[in-house]
Short mmCIF file of C-alpha atoms and ligand atoms in Angstrom, two decimals:
data_model
loop_
_atom_site.label_atom_id
_atom_site.label_comp_id
_atom_site.label_asym_id
_atom_site.label_seq_id
_atom_site.Cartn_x
_atom_site.Cartn_y
_atom_site.Cartn_z
CA MET A 1 34.01 7.72 32.02
CA ARG A 2 30.88 7.20 34.09
CA THR A 3 27.41 8.71 33.64
CA GLN A 4 23.81 7.82 34.46
CA VAL A 5 22.47 7.90 30.88
CA ALA A 6 24.61 7.42 27.75
CA ILE A 7 22.85 8.92 24.72
CA ILE A 8 23.92 7.99 21.18
CA GLY A 9 23.14 10.69 18.60
CA ALA A 10 22.79 14.48 18.84
CA GLY A 11 19.69 14.96 16.69
CA PRO A 12 16.57 16.53 18.17
CA ALA A 13 15.86 13.32 20.16
CA GLY A 14 19.28 12.94 21.80
CA LEU A 15 19.86 16.63 22.53
CA LEU A 16 16.39 17.24 23.96
CA LEU A 17 16.59 14.11 26.11
CA SER A 18 19.94 15.20 27.52
CA HIS A 19 18.51 18.65 28.28
CA LEU A 20 15.30 17.29 29.91
CA LEU A 21 17.38 14.92 32.07
CA HIS A 22 19.65 17.80 33.11
CA LEU A 23 16.58 19.81 34.21
CA ASN A 24 15.73 16.84 36.44
CA GLY A 25 19.22 16.54 37.91
CA ILE A 26 20.10 13.42 35.87
CA ASP A 27 23.56 13.23 34.33
CA SER A 28 24.10 12.18 30.69
CA ILE A 29 26.78 12.07 27.99
CA VAL A 30 25.82 12.53 24.32
CA LEU A 31 27.97 10.88 21.61
CA GLU A 32 27.62 12.24 18.06
CA SER A 33 29.42 10.95 14.97
CA ARG A 34 29.27 14.25 13.04
CA SER A 35 30.78 17.66 13.85
CA GLN A 36 28.87 20.43 15.60
CA ALA A 37 29.03 22.55 12.42
CA GLU A 38 27.52 19.70 10.39
CA ILE A 39 24.58 18.96 12.70
CA GLU A 40 23.82 22.67 12.94
CA ALA A 41 23.72 23.02 9.14
CA THR A 42 21.74 19.92 8.08
CA ILE A 43 18.43 21.01 6.55
CA ARG A 44 15.53 18.75 7.47
CA ALA A 45 12.19 19.35 9.12
CA GLY A 46 10.27 22.58 9.35
CA VAL A 47 6.90 22.03 10.98
CA LEU A 48 6.49 21.90 14.76
CA GLU A 49 3.23 20.80 16.36
CA GLN A 50 1.80 22.81 19.22
CA GLY A 51 2.73 19.98 21.65
CA THR A 52 6.36 20.09 20.46
CA MET A 53 6.42 23.87 20.91
CA ASP A 54 5.01 23.50 24.44
CA ILE A 55 7.67 20.92 25.38
CA LEU A 56 10.47 23.16 24.05
CA LYS A 57 9.00 26.25 25.77
CA ASN A 58 8.54 24.49 29.11
CA ALA A 59 12.11 23.21 28.90
CA GLY A 60 13.37 26.79 28.55
CA VAL A 61 14.67 26.36 24.98
CA GLY A 62 11.78 27.98 23.09
CA ALA A 63 12.69 31.67 23.19
CA ARG A 64 14.16 31.93 19.68
CA MET A 65 11.48 29.62 18.27
CA GLN A 66 8.80 31.93 19.69
CA ALA A 67 10.54 35.06 18.40
CA GLU A 68 11.58 33.80 14.95
CA GLY A 69 9.22 30.91 14.15
CA ALA A 70 6.13 31.63 12.07
CA LEU A 71 2.77 30.58 13.47
CA HIS A 72 0.56 29.07 10.73
CA HIS A 73 -3.19 28.75 11.28
CA GLY A 74 -4.00 26.88 8.09
CA ILE A 75 -2.68 24.90 5.12
CA GLU A 76 -3.89 24.69 1.54
CA LEU A 77 -4.68 21.62 -0.52
CA ALA A 78 -4.43 22.16 -4.29
CA PHE A 79 -5.85 19.86 -6.95
CA ASP A 80 -7.77 20.09 -10.23
CA GLY A 81 -6.62 23.68 -10.71
CA ARG A 82 -8.13 24.92 -7.43
CA ARG A 83 -6.80 25.66 -3.95
CA HIS A 84 -8.74 24.89 -0.79
CA ARG A 85 -7.85 26.20 2.66
CA ILE A 86 -7.95 23.91 5.69
CA ASP A 87 -8.38 26.23 8.67
CA LEU A 88 -6.37 24.36 11.30
CA SER A 89 -7.10 26.81 14.12
CA GLU A 90 -10.82 27.09 13.49
CA LEU A 91 -11.17 23.29 13.23
CA THR A 92 -8.93 22.32 16.16
CA GLY A 93 -8.13 25.42 18.25
CA LYS A 94 -4.44 24.75 17.55
CA ALA A 95 -1.77 25.91 15.14
CA ILE A 96 1.66 24.82 13.91
CA THR A 97 4.94 26.71 13.87
CA VAL A 98 7.37 26.75 10.97
CA TYR A 99 10.84 26.83 12.57
CA PRO A 100 13.69 24.86 10.98
CA GLN A 101 14.97 21.72 12.68
CA HIS A 102 18.58 22.91 12.52
CA GLU A 103 17.60 26.00 14.50
CA VAL A 104 16.08 23.72 17.18
CA ILE A 105 19.39 21.84 17.13
CA LYS A 106 21.36 25.08 17.61
CA ASP A 107 19.14 26.09 20.55
CA LEU A 108 19.56 22.69 22.22
CA VAL A 109 23.34 22.53 21.66
CA ALA A 110 23.66 26.05 23.13
CA ALA A 111 21.61 25.03 26.20
CA ARG A 112 23.68 21.88 26.78
CA GLN A 113 26.95 23.71 26.35
CA ALA A 114 25.85 26.58 28.64
CA ALA A 115 25.13 23.98 31.34
CA GLN A 116 28.56 22.37 30.78
CA GLY A 117 26.81 19.25 29.48
CA GLN A 118 29.02 16.56 27.99
CA LEU A 119 28.48 16.55 24.25
CA LEU A 120 31.18 14.70 22.31
CA PHE A 121 31.30 15.31 18.55
CA GLU A 122 33.04 13.29 15.81
CA VAL A 123 33.08 10.03 17.75
CA SER A 124 33.46 6.78 15.80
CA GLU A 125 33.32 3.00 16.35
CA VAL A 126 30.44 3.22 18.83
CA GLU A 127 29.71 -0.24 20.32
CA LEU A 128 27.23 -1.28 22.99
CA HIS A 129 27.94 -3.95 25.60
CA GLY A 130 25.95 -5.50 28.44
CA ILE A 131 22.57 -3.97 27.60
CA ASP A 132 20.91 -6.94 29.34
CA THR A 133 22.75 -6.07 32.59
CA VAL A 134 22.25 -3.07 34.91
CA THR A 135 25.73 -1.81 34.03
CA PRO A 136 25.79 -1.37 30.25
CA THR A 137 28.86 0.16 28.63
CA VAL A 138 29.50 2.06 25.41
CA GLY A 139 32.86 1.81 23.68
CA PHE A 140 33.87 4.48 21.14
CA THR A 141 36.79 6.38 19.67
CA HIS A 142 37.15 10.10 20.27
CA GLN A 143 40.07 12.28 19.13
CA GLY A 144 42.02 9.16 18.23
CA ALA A 145 41.65 7.48 21.63
CA ALA A 146 39.56 4.39 22.41
CA THR A 147 37.24 5.30 25.31
CA ARG A 148 34.47 3.66 27.32
CA ILE A 149 31.43 4.97 29.17
CA GLU A 150 29.86 3.06 32.04
CA ALA A 151 26.20 3.96 32.45
CA ASP A 152 22.90 2.85 33.97
CA PHE A 153 21.06 3.23 30.66
CA VAL A 154 21.90 3.55 26.96
CA ILE A 155 19.48 5.49 24.77
CA GLY A 156 19.66 5.06 20.98
CA CYS A 157 18.83 8.41 19.35
CA ASP A 158 21.09 7.76 16.37
CA GLY A 159 18.53 7.88 13.58
CA TYR A 160 17.54 5.29 10.99
CA HIS A 161 21.12 4.38 9.97
CA GLY A 162 22.54 4.24 13.51
CA VAL A 163 24.14 1.40 15.44
CA THR A 164 21.73 1.02 18.35
CA ARG A 165 18.74 -0.63 16.63
CA PRO A 166 20.99 -3.36 15.15
CA ALA A 167 22.30 -3.94 18.72
CA MET A 168 18.82 -4.96 19.89
CA PRO A 169 18.35 -8.73 20.42
CA LEU A 170 16.69 -10.33 17.38
CA GLN A 171 14.41 -12.55 19.42
CA GLY A 172 10.97 -11.03 19.83
CA ARG A 173 11.64 -8.21 17.34
CA GLN A 174 9.01 -7.24 14.82
CA ASP A 175 9.66 -4.69 12.10
CA TYR A 176 6.92 -3.12 9.97
CA GLN A 177 7.88 -1.50 6.70
CA ARG A 178 6.50 0.10 3.56
CA THR A 179 8.54 1.74 0.85
CA TYR A 180 7.04 4.04 -1.78
CA GLY A 181 8.22 4.04 -5.35
CA PHE A 182 8.93 7.78 -5.28
CA GLY A 183 10.97 10.39 -3.45
CA TRP A 184 10.98 14.15 -2.91
CA PHE A 185 13.25 16.60 -4.67
CA GLY A 186 13.84 19.42 -2.17
CA ILE A 187 15.25 22.88 -2.88
CA LEU A 188 16.15 25.91 -0.79
CA VAL A 189 15.59 29.21 -2.58
CA GLU A 190 16.43 32.83 -1.87
CA SER A 191 13.13 34.60 -2.36
CA ALA A 192 10.14 36.05 -0.57
CA PRO A 193 7.43 33.53 0.42
CA SER A 194 5.07 32.58 -2.42
CA SER A 195 2.24 31.97 0.01
CA ASN A 196 1.38 32.76 3.63
CA GLU A 197 0.61 29.10 4.26
CA LEU A 198 1.98 25.73 3.16
CA ILE A 199 0.49 24.42 -0.09
CA TYR A 200 0.20 20.65 -0.62
CA ALA A 201 -0.54 20.06 -4.31
CA GLN A 202 -1.77 16.94 -6.05
CA HIS A 203 -1.16 17.04 -9.82
CA GLN A 204 -1.02 14.54 -12.66
CA ARG A 205 2.71 15.28 -13.00
CA GLY A 206 3.13 14.44 -9.30
CA PHE A 207 2.96 15.98 -5.83
CA ALA A 208 4.47 19.39 -4.97
CA LEU A 209 4.81 21.28 -1.69
CA VAL A 210 5.38 24.97 -1.03
CA SER A 211 6.92 25.51 2.40
CA THR A 212 9.03 28.23 3.91
CA ARG A 213 11.98 28.77 6.21
CA THR A 214 12.35 32.52 6.79
CA PRO A 215 11.01 35.67 5.12
CA THR A 216 13.94 35.41 2.67
CA VAL A 217 14.45 31.63 2.31
CA GLN A 218 11.84 29.24 0.92
CA ARG A 219 11.63 25.43 0.94
CA LEU A 220 9.97 23.70 -2.01
CA TYR A 221 9.58 20.02 -2.83
CA PHE A 222 8.27 17.97 -5.73
CA GLN A 223 7.72 14.24 -6.16
CA CYS A 224 10.50 12.57 -8.15
CA ASP A 225 12.10 9.23 -8.90
CA PRO A 226 14.13 8.34 -5.77
CA ALA A 227 16.91 7.00 -8.02
CA ASP A 228 17.17 10.29 -9.93
CA HIS A 229 20.19 12.55 -9.40
CA VAL A 230 20.22 16.28 -8.58
CA ASP A 231 22.68 16.86 -11.45
CA ASN A 232 19.90 15.91 -13.88
CA TRP A 233 17.91 18.91 -12.72
CA SER A 234 18.96 22.34 -13.96
CA ASP A 235 17.37 25.31 -12.23
CA ASP A 236 15.21 25.93 -15.32
CA ARG A 237 13.95 22.38 -15.35
CA ILE A 238 13.07 22.60 -11.62
CA TRP A 239 11.14 25.85 -12.06
CA GLY A 240 9.33 24.44 -15.09
CA GLU A 241 8.19 21.47 -13.05
CA LEU A 242 7.10 23.57 -10.05
CA HIS A 243 5.16 26.05 -12.22
CA ALA A 244 3.43 23.18 -14.02
CA ARG A 245 2.40 21.39 -10.85
CA LEU A 246 1.43 24.38 -8.72
CA GLU A 247 -0.12 26.98 -10.99
CA ASN A 248 -3.36 27.38 -12.86
CA ASN A 249 -4.89 30.38 -14.59
CA ASP A 250 -5.79 32.41 -11.48
CA GLY A 251 -2.63 34.55 -11.80
CA TRP A 252 -0.82 33.20 -8.72
CA ARG A 253 2.82 32.23 -9.36
CA VAL A 254 5.59 30.57 -7.36
CA ASN A 255 8.34 33.11 -6.66
CA GLU A 256 11.58 32.14 -8.34
CA GLY A 257 14.97 32.95 -6.80
CA ARG A 258 18.50 31.64 -6.48
CA ILE A 259 18.42 27.92 -5.71
CA PHE A 260 21.23 27.25 -3.23
CA GLN A 261 20.55 23.67 -2.22
CA LYS A 262 19.10 20.62 -3.98
CA ASN A 263 18.57 17.16 -2.53
CA ILE A 264 16.54 14.01 -3.11
CA ILE A 265 15.05 12.04 -0.25
CA GLY A 266 13.49 8.58 -0.29
CA MET A 267 10.15 7.85 1.33
CA ARG A 268 9.42 5.01 3.71
CA SER A 269 7.19 4.05 6.59
CA PHE A 270 8.95 1.94 9.22
CA VAL A 271 8.40 0.86 12.82
CA SER A 272 10.67 -1.45 14.83
CA THR A 273 9.29 -2.98 18.02
CA PRO A 274 9.82 -3.29 20.91
CA MET A 275 11.60 0.03 21.43
CA GLN A 276 13.46 -1.29 24.46
CA SER A 277 15.42 -4.28 25.67
CA GLY A 278 17.02 -4.45 29.12
CA ARG A 279 18.79 -1.12 29.63
CA LEU A 280 18.72 -0.05 25.95
CA PHE A 281 15.89 2.19 24.73
CA LEU A 282 15.34 3.61 21.22
CA ALA A 283 13.79 6.99 20.42
CA GLY A 284 12.99 8.96 17.25
CA ASP A 285 14.12 7.87 13.78
CA ALA A 286 16.20 5.05 15.34
CA ALA A 287 12.90 3.25 15.98
CA HIS A 288 10.53 4.60 13.33
CA ILE A 289 10.33 6.55 10.08
CA VAL A 290 7.41 8.31 8.44
CA PRO A 291 7.24 9.77 4.93
CA PRO A 292 7.54 13.58 5.32
CA THR A 293 4.08 14.36 3.89
CA GLY A 294 2.49 14.63 7.35
CA ALA A 295 5.45 16.59 8.84
CA LYS A 296 5.54 14.23 11.82
CA GLY A 297 9.10 12.82 12.15
CA MET A 298 10.68 15.38 14.42
CA ASN A 299 7.50 15.76 16.44
CA LEU A 300 7.52 12.02 17.13
CA ALA A 301 11.18 12.17 18.19
CA VAL A 302 10.28 14.92 20.68
CA SER A 303 7.31 13.04 22.12
CA ASP A 304 9.36 9.81 22.49
CA VAL A 305 12.06 11.50 24.56
CA HIS A 306 9.50 13.39 26.59
CA LEU A 307 8.09 10.00 27.65
CA LEU A 308 11.57 8.56 28.26
CA ALA A 309 12.60 11.54 30.40
CA GLN A 310 9.52 10.98 32.58
CA GLY A 311 10.39 7.28 32.93
CA LEU A 312 13.99 8.00 33.86
CA GLU A 313 12.93 10.68 36.32
CA GLN A 314 10.58 8.20 38.01
CA PHE A 315 13.40 5.62 38.14
CA TYR A 316 15.95 7.96 39.72
CA HIS A 317 13.72 10.04 41.99
CA GLN A 318 11.01 7.60 43.05
CA GLY A 319 12.79 4.27 42.60
CA GLN A 320 9.97 2.96 40.37
CA GLU A 321 10.25 1.45 36.90
CA ASP A 322 6.68 1.10 35.65
CA ARG A 323 6.96 4.10 33.30
CA LEU A 324 10.15 2.74 31.79
CA HIS A 325 8.56 -0.71 31.46
CA GLY A 326 5.55 0.87 29.73
CA TYR A 327 7.63 3.07 27.40
CA THR A 328 7.18 1.05 24.18
CA ALA A 329 3.42 0.69 24.66
CA ALA A 330 2.95 4.38 25.48
CA ALA A 331 5.14 5.62 22.62
CA LEU A 332 3.64 3.28 20.03
CA LYS A 333 0.12 4.67 20.44
CA ARG A 334 1.24 8.02 19.12
CA ILE A 335 3.68 6.51 16.62
CA TRP A 336 1.04 4.32 14.91
CA ARG A 337 -1.33 7.26 14.72
CA ALA A 338 1.36 9.35 13.03
CA GLU A 339 2.32 6.43 10.77
CA TYR A 340 -1.30 6.16 9.71
CA PHE A 341 -1.67 9.89 9.03
CA SER A 342 1.63 10.16 7.13
CA TRP A 343 0.73 7.14 4.99
CA TRP A 344 -2.74 8.58 4.35
CA MET A 345 -1.47 12.06 3.36
CA THR A 346 1.13 10.40 1.13
CA SER A 347 -1.51 8.21 -0.54
CA LEU A 348 -3.91 11.12 -0.96
CA LEU A 349 -1.44 13.47 -2.65
CA HIS A 350 1.11 11.49 -4.69
CA ASN A 351 1.04 9.89 -8.11
CA PHE A 352 1.35 6.13 -7.92
CA THR A 353 2.56 4.88 -11.30
CA ASP A 354 0.88 1.52 -10.77
CA ALA A 355 -2.50 3.08 -9.83
CA SER A 356 -5.41 1.91 -11.96
CA LEU A 357 -7.83 4.42 -13.51
CA PHE A 358 -10.28 3.43 -10.79
CA GLN A 359 -7.75 4.16 -8.03
CA ARG A 360 -7.00 7.57 -9.53
CA GLU A 361 -10.69 8.47 -9.43
CA MET A 362 -10.87 7.26 -5.81
CA GLN A 363 -7.98 9.58 -4.94
CA ARG A 364 -9.74 12.56 -6.53
CA ALA A 365 -13.02 11.71 -4.85
CA GLU A 366 -11.27 11.48 -1.50
CA LEU A 367 -9.67 14.91 -2.00
CA GLU A 368 -13.11 16.32 -2.84
CA CYS A 369 -14.48 14.77 0.36
CA VAL A 370 -11.70 16.26 2.49
CA VAL A 371 -12.26 19.80 1.22
CA SER A 372 -16.05 19.68 1.17
CA SER A 373 -16.81 17.78 4.37
CA ARG A 374 -16.12 19.61 7.63
CA ALA A 375 -15.83 16.25 9.39
CA MET A 376 -13.09 15.04 7.05
CA ALA A 377 -11.28 18.38 7.08
CA THR A 378 -11.37 18.28 10.89
CA ALA A 379 -9.86 14.78 10.92
CA LEU A 380 -7.01 15.99 8.69
CA ALA A 381 -6.51 19.11 10.82
CA GLU A 382 -6.50 17.19 14.13
CA ASN A 383 -3.85 14.83 12.83
CA TYR A 384 -1.80 17.61 11.25
CA VAL A 385 -1.60 19.75 14.41
CA GLY A 386 -1.09 16.64 16.54
CA ALA A 387 -4.29 16.95 18.56
CA PHE A 388 -4.28 13.26 19.58
P1 RFL B 401 18.34 12.36 13.54
O1 RFL B 401 17.93 13.77 13.38
O2 RFL B 401 18.56 11.53 12.36
O3 RFL B 401 19.63 12.38 14.48
C1 RFL B 401 20.42 11.23 14.67
C2 RFL B 401 21.82 11.68 15.01
O4 RFL B 401 22.61 10.53 15.34
C3 RFL B 401 23.89 10.64 14.71
N1 RFL B 401 24.43 9.28 14.56
C4 RFL B 401 25.37 8.77 15.39
N2 RFL B 401 26.00 9.30 16.43
C5 RFL B 401 26.92 8.52 17.07
N3 RFL B 401 27.21 7.24 16.68
C6 RFL B 401 26.60 6.67 15.63
N4 RFL B 401 26.90 5.42 15.27
C7 RFL B 401 25.63 7.45 14.94
N5 RFL B 401 24.83 7.21 13.85
C8 RFL B 401 24.11 8.33 13.64
C9 RFL B 401 23.58 11.34 13.40
O5 RFL B 401 24.73 11.97 12.88
C10 RFL B 401 22.51 12.34 13.82
O6 RFL B 401 23.06 13.57 14.22
O7 RFL B 401 17.24 11.57 14.43
P2 RFL B 401 16.21 12.07 15.55
O8 RFL B 401 16.92 12.84 16.62
O9 RFL B 401 15.43 10.87 15.90
O10 RFL B 401 15.27 13.14 14.82
C11 RFL B 401 14.42 12.73 13.79
C12 RFL B 401 14.18 13.90 12.81
O11 RFL B 401 15.44 14.41 12.41
C13 RFL B 401 13.37 13.48 11.59
O12 RFL B 401 12.30 12.64 11.98
C14 RFL B 401 12.77 14.70 10.84
O13 RFL B 401 13.78 15.46 10.23
C15 RFL B 401 11.77 14.24 9.79
N6 RFL B 401 11.23 15.35 8.97
C16 RFL B 401 10.23 16.17 9.46
N7 RFL B 401 9.76 16.00 10.71
C17 RFL B 401 8.83 16.87 11.22
O14 RFL B 401 8.41 16.69 12.38
N8 RFL B 401 8.33 17.94 10.49
C18 RFL B 401 8.76 18.17 9.22
O15 RFL B 401 8.35 19.15 8.61
C19 RFL B 401 9.71 17.26 8.65
N9 RFL B 401 10.18 17.45 7.41
C20 RFL B 401 11.74 15.60 7.71
C21 RFL B 401 11.20 16.66 6.94
C22 RFL B 401 12.79 14.83 7.21
C23 RFL B 401 13.27 15.11 5.96
N10 RFL B 401 14.34 14.32 5.49
C24 RFL B 401 15.55 14.87 5.05
C25 RFL B 401 14.30 12.90 5.71
C26 RFL B 401 11.67 16.94 5.70
C27 RFL B 401 12.71 16.17 5.19
C28 RFL B 401 13.20 16.51 3.82
C1 PHB B 402 9.41 21.46 5.34
O1 PHB B 402 9.23 22.69 5.43
O2 PHB B 402 10.54 20.96 5.25
C2 PHB B 402 8.25 20.55 5.35
C3 PHB B 402 6.98 21.06 5.57
C4 PHB B 402 5.88 20.21 5.56
C5 PHB B 402 6.08 18.86 5.33
C6 PHB B 402 7.35 18.34 5.13
C7 PHB B 402 8.43 19.20 5.14
O3 PHB B 402 5.00 18.04 5.30
#
């Protein structure tokens, strides 16, 4: 098989890149290790920045997002028994949209398939060769047959556990990493929304987050031990924990409902540089991870591939490579900003078991500053909506 751009991974990064290239007349093949049904059912992100919405809209894949996504103009921060609204739109002129990542995936898969794009599911044994030449190849197995793609470029969009980052030459690599001693317990619930806006709660029992998916499905999270197991958490125990962390005596309550999914996710900050070597480029979670507190991961994946698509377009249509050469530097500006914000939101809102009494007071004082100083609230809002 021969193509211009071989893309590994059909997450938001790989699918959007393939679609953006197609709009520019550039041919690609996407290789995905899971099935179409699986990628379209995996529950992950929910918050899209305005810039992400604009990219999806301009690429002609935003119709359902605009019709079904919910525009949110603010978020709430809860601590010390009180809730404080951060008015994102008033402070920044921008808003966010709550539209599930797997719906974005469905829209992108439909667009690629409608354009007869080559999207191969359930591939295995993906191997990269010759990335330091101008004719890299990708070997893989599909439907029992060993196959090979010859391409001009290979783009690693295969997430944190993929095969493309380990294929990068070790010389000159620098990884940056921070792990947190806690995770998030996430549930999906059949109920009406408990709140019109997302609630980020800091509590002595640990962080909790009220988010939403649709008018009838809600997404809730609470800080937990990353080594804990979902089987240790009965529905009653989960509701007890959420009520304790989210409610006070103002009468507001979290709506209970049938819990139909439970999972535990770890939290880490991670950046691997450079994001390119020869004809191999990395985008999205393959190159960097943020803890979910700032809701930035998918938005970063979208902005990476937006930059890459521009670089590849310049290469093919103008015969110039400076955008591709500058990809890592351009992408990292936004990535470090999002790493900083996600780390800061995580530090502001979670319980750190090793925190001293002094550090706990600093955390509370910082929360007070954020909700009482317009300047600090604006800084949070700008970072949250992605106005940078
Ligand atoms: P993905 O989505 O991980 O996709 C990678 C794809 O590559 C496939 N793959 C391979 N394919 C072929 N060969 C191989 N060897 C392969 N190895 C892997 C995988 O099967 C997969 O389909 O990476 P991508 O495209 O970079 O997208 C990143 C986002 O998915 C991620 O950053 C977000 O989900 C993070 N995130 C959030 N981001 C936001 O912007 N807003 C949010 O509100 C938000 N909430 C979240 C989140 C992530 C969460 N979890 C589960 C970590 C909430 C949660 C709970
Ligand atoms: C979600 O709805 O999954 C979600 C929302 C906000 C976050 C993280 C996840 O910060």
